[in-house]
Coordinates of N, CA and C in Angstrom, one line a residue:
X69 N 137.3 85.4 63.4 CA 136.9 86.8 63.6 C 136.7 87.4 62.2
X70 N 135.3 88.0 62.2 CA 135.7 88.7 60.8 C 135.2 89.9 61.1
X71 N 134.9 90.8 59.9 CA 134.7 92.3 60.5 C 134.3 93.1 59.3
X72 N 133.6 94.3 59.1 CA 133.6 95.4 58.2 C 134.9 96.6 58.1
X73 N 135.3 96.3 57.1 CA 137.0 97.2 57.1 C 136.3 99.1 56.8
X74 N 135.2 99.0 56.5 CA 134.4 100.8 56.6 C 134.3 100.6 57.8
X75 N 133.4 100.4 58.5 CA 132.9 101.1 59.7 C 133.6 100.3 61.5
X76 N 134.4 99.3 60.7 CA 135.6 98.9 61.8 C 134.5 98.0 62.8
X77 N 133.6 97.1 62.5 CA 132.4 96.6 63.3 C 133.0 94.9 63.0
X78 N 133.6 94.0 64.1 CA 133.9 92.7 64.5 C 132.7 91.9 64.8
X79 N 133.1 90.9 64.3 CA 131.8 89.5 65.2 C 132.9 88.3 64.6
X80 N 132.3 87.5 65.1 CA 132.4 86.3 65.3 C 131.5 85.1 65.5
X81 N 131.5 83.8 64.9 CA 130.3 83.2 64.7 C 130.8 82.0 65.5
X82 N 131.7 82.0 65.9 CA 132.3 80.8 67.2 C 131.7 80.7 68.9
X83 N 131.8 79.7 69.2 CA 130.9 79.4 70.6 C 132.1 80.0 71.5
X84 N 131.5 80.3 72.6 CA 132.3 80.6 74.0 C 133.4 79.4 74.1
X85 N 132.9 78.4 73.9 CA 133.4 76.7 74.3 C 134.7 76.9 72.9
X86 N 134.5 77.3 72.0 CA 135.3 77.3 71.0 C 136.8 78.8 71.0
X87 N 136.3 79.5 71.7 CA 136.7 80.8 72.1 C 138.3 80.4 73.1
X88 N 137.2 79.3 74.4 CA 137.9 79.4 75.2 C 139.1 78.4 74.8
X89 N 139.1 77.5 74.1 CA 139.5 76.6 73.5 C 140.9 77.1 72.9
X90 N 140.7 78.2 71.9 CA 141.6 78.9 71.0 C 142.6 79.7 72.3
X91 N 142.2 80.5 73.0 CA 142.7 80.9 74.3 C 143.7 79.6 75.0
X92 N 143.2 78.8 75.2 CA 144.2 77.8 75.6 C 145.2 77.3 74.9
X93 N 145.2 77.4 73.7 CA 146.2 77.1 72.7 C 147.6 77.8 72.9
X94 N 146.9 79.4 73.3 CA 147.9 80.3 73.2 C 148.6 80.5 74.7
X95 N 147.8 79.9 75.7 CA 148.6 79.8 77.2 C 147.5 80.5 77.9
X96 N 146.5 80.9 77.5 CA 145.6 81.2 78.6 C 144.7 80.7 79.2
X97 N 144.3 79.9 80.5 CA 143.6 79.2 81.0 C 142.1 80.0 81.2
X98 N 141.0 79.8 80.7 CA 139.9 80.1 80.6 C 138.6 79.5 80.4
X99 N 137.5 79.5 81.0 CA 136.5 78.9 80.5 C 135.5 79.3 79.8
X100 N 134.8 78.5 79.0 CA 134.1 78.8 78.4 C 133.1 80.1 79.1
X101 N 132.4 80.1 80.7 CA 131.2 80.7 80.7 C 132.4 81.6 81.3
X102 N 133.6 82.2 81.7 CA 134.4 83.3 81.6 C 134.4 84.3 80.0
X103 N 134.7 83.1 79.2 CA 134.3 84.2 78.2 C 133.4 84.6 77.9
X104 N 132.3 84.1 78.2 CA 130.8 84.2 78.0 C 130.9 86.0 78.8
X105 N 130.9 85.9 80.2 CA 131.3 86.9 81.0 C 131.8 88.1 80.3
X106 N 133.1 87.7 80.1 CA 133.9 89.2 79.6 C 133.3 89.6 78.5
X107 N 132.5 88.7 77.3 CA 132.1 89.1 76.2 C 130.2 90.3 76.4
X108 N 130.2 90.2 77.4 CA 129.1 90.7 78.3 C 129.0 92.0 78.8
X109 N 130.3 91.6 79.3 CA 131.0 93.0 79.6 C 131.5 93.9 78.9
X110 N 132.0 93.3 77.6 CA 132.6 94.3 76.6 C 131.0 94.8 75.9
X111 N 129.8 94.8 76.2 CA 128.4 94.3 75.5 C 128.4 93.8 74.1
X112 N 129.2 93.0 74.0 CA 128.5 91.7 72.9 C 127.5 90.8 73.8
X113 N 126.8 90.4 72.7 CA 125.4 89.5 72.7 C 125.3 88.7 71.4
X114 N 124.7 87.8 71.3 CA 124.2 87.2 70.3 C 123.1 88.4 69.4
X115 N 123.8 88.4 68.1 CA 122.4 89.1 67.3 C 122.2 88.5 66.1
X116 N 120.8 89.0 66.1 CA 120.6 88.4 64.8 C 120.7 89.7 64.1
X117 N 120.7 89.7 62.2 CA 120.3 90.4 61.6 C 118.7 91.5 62.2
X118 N 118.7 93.1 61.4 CA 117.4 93.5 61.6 C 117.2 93.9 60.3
X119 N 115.9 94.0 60.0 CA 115.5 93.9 58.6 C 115.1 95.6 58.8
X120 N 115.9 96.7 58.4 CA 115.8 98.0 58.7 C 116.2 98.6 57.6
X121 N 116.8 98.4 56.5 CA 117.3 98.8 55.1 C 116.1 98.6 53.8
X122 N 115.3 100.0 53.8 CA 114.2 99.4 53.0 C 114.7 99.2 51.6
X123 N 114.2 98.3 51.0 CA 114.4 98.0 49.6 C 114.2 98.4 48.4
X124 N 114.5 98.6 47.5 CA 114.4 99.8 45.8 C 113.4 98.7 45.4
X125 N 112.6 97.7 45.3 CA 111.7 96.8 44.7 C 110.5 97.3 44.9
X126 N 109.3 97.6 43.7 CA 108.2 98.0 44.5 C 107.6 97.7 43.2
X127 N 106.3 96.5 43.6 CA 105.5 95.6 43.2 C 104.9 96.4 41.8
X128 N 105.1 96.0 40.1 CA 104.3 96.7 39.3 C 103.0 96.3 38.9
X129 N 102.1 97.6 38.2 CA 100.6 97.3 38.3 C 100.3 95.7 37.5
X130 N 99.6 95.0 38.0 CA 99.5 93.6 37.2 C 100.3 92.6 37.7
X131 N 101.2 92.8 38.6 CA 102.0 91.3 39.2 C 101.2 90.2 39.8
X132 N 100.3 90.6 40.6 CA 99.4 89.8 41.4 C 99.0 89.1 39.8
X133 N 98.2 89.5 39.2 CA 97.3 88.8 38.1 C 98.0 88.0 37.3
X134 N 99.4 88.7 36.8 CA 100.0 87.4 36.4 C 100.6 86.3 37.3
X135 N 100.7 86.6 38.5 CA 101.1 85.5 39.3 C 100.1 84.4 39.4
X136 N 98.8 85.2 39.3 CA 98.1 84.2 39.8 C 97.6 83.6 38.5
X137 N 97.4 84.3 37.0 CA 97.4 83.4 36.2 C 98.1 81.8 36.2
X138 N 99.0 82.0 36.7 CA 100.4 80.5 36.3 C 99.6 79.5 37.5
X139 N 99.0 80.3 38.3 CA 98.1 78.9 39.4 C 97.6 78.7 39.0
X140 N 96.6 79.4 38.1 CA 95.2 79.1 37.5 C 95.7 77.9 36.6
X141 N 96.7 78.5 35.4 CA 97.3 77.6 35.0 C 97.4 75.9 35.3
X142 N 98.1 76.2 36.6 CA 98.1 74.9 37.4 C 97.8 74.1 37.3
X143 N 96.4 74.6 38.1 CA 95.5 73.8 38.9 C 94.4 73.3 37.3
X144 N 94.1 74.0 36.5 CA 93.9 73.4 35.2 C 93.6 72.8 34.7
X145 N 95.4 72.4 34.5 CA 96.3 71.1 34.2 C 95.9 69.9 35.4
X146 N 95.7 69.9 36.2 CA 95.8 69.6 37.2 C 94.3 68.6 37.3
X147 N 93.2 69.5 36.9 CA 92.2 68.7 37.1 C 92.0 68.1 35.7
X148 N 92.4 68.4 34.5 CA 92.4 67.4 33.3 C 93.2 66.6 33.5
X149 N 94.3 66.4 34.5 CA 94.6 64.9 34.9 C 93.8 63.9 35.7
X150 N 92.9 65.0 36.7 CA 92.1 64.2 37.5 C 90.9 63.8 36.8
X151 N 90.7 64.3 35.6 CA 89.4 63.5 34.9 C 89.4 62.7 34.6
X152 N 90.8 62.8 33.9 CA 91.5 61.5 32.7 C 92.3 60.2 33.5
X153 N 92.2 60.5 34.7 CA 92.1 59.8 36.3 C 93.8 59.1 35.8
X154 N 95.0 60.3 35.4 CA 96.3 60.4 35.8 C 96.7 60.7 37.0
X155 N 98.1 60.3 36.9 CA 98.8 60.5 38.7 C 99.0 62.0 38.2
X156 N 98.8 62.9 39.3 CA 99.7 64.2 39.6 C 100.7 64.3 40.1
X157 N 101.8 64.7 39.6 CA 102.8 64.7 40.4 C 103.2 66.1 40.8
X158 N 104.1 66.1 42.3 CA 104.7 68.0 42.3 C 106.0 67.2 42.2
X159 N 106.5 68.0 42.1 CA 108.1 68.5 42.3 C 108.4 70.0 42.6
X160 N 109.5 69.9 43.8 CA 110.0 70.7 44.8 C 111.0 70.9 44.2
X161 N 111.9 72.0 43.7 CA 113.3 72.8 42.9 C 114.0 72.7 44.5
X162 N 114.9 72.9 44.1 CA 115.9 73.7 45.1 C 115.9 74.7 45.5
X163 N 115.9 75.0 46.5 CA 115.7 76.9 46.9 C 117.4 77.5 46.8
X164 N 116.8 78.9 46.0 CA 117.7 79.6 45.7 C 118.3 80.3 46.8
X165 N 119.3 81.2 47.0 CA 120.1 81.2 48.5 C 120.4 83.2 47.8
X166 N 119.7 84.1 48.1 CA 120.5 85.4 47.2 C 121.5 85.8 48.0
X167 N 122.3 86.1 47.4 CA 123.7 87.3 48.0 C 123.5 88.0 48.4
X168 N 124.2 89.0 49.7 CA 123.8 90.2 49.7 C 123.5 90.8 51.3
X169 N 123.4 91.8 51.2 CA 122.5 92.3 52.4 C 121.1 92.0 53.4
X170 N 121.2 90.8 53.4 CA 119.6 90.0 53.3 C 119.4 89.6 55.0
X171 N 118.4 89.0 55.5 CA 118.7 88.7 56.7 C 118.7 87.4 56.7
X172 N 119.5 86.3 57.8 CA 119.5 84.9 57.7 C 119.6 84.7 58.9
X173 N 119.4 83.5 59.6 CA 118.5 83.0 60.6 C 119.6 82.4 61.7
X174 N 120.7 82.6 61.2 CA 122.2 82.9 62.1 C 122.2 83.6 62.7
X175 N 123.1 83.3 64.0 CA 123.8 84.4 64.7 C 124.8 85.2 65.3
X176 N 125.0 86.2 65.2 CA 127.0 86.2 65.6 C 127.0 87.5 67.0
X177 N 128.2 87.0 67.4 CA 128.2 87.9 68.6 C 129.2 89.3 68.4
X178 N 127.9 90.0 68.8 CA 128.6 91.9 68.0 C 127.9 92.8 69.1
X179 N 128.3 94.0 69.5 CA 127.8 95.0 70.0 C 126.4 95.7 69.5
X180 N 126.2 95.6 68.7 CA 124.9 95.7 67.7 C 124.2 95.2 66.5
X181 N 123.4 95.1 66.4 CA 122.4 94.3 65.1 C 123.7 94.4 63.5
X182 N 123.5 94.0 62.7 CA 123.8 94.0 61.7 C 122.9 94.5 60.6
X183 N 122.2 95.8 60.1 CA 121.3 96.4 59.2 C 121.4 95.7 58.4
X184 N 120.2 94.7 57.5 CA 120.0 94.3 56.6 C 118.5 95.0 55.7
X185 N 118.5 94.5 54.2 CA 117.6 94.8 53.4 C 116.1 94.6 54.7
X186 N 115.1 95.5 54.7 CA 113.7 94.8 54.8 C 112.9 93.9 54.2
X187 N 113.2 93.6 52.9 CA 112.6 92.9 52.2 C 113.8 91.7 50.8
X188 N 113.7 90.6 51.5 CA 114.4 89.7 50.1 C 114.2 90.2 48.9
X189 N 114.3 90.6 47.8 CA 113.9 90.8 46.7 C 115.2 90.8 45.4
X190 N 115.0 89.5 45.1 CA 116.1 89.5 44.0 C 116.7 90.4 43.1
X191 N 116.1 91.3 43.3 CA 116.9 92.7 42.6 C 117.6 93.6 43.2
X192 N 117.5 93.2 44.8 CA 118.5 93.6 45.6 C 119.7 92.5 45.9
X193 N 120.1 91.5 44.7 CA 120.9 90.4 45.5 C 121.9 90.9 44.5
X194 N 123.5 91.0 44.9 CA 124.8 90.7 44.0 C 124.8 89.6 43.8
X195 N 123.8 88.3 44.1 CA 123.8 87.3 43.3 C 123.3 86.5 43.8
X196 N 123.2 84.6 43.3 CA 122.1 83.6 43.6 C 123.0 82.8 43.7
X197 N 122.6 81.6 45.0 CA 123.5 80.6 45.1 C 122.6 79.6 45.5
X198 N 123.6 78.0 45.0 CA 122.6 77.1 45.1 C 123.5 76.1 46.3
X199 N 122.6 76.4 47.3 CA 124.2 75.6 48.7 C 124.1 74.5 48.5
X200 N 123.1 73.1 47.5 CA 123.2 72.0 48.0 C 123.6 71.2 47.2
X201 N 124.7 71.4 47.0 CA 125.9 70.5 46.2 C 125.4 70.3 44.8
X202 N 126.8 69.5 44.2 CA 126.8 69.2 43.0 C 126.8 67.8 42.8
X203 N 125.7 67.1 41.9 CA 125.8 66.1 41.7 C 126.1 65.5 40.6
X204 N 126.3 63.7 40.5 CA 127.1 63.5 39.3 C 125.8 62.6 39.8
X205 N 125.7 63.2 37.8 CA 124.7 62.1 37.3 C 125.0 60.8 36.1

């Protein structure tokens, strides 16, 4: 169970099957689609995040142009290897994961949405994380 200690708002990111499970540990005989039920009744639902918190980011004059310079860039490079009839290669980074108020593609079961940013924008994150381990090279 976890929760917001301001506004006193619980969820949980466990299955009914897992629910009912923990309940039997402690002596109560229950099933899973019983909890399903009473969680129904209390109106929890599965929610996802809603993207309803607009964001302080807002696009400055010239970002398009320089973005799109670095393709131009690119693609460039790209065809002076295909003259000089080199391999191209891509390479794919790691995606960055930001902290924060963001919406993600989980779900937890709560009486209402969870208000997140409208828009990803790394200047709205308390920070960057990289979830796919560490390797030894």
């Amino acid at each position: 169970m976890a929760g917001d200690p301001i506004d006193g708002t619980r969820w949980t990111r466990k299955t009914t099957q897992s629910i009912a499970q923990e309940l039997r540990t402690l002596g109560i005989e229950v099933s899973a689609n019983t909890v399903g039920r009473l969680l129904r009744q209390m109106q929890f639902s599965l929610k996802t995040n809603r993207k309803n918190i607009e964001s302080g980011f807002r696009h400055k004059r010239g970002d398009r142009a320089r973005r799109n310079r670095q393709f131009l860039h690119i693609n460039a490079k790209c065809r002076k290897f295909e003259t000089a009839d080199l391999p191209i290669i891509s390479c794919d980074g790691k995606k960055r994961e930001l902290i924060g108020c963001f919406k993600n593609s989980g779900r937890t079961l709560r009486r209402k949405a969870k208000e997140v940013y409208d828009h990803d924008f790394p200047s709205d994150a308390q920070g960057v994380a990289l979830p796919y381990g560490v390797y030894d090279v």
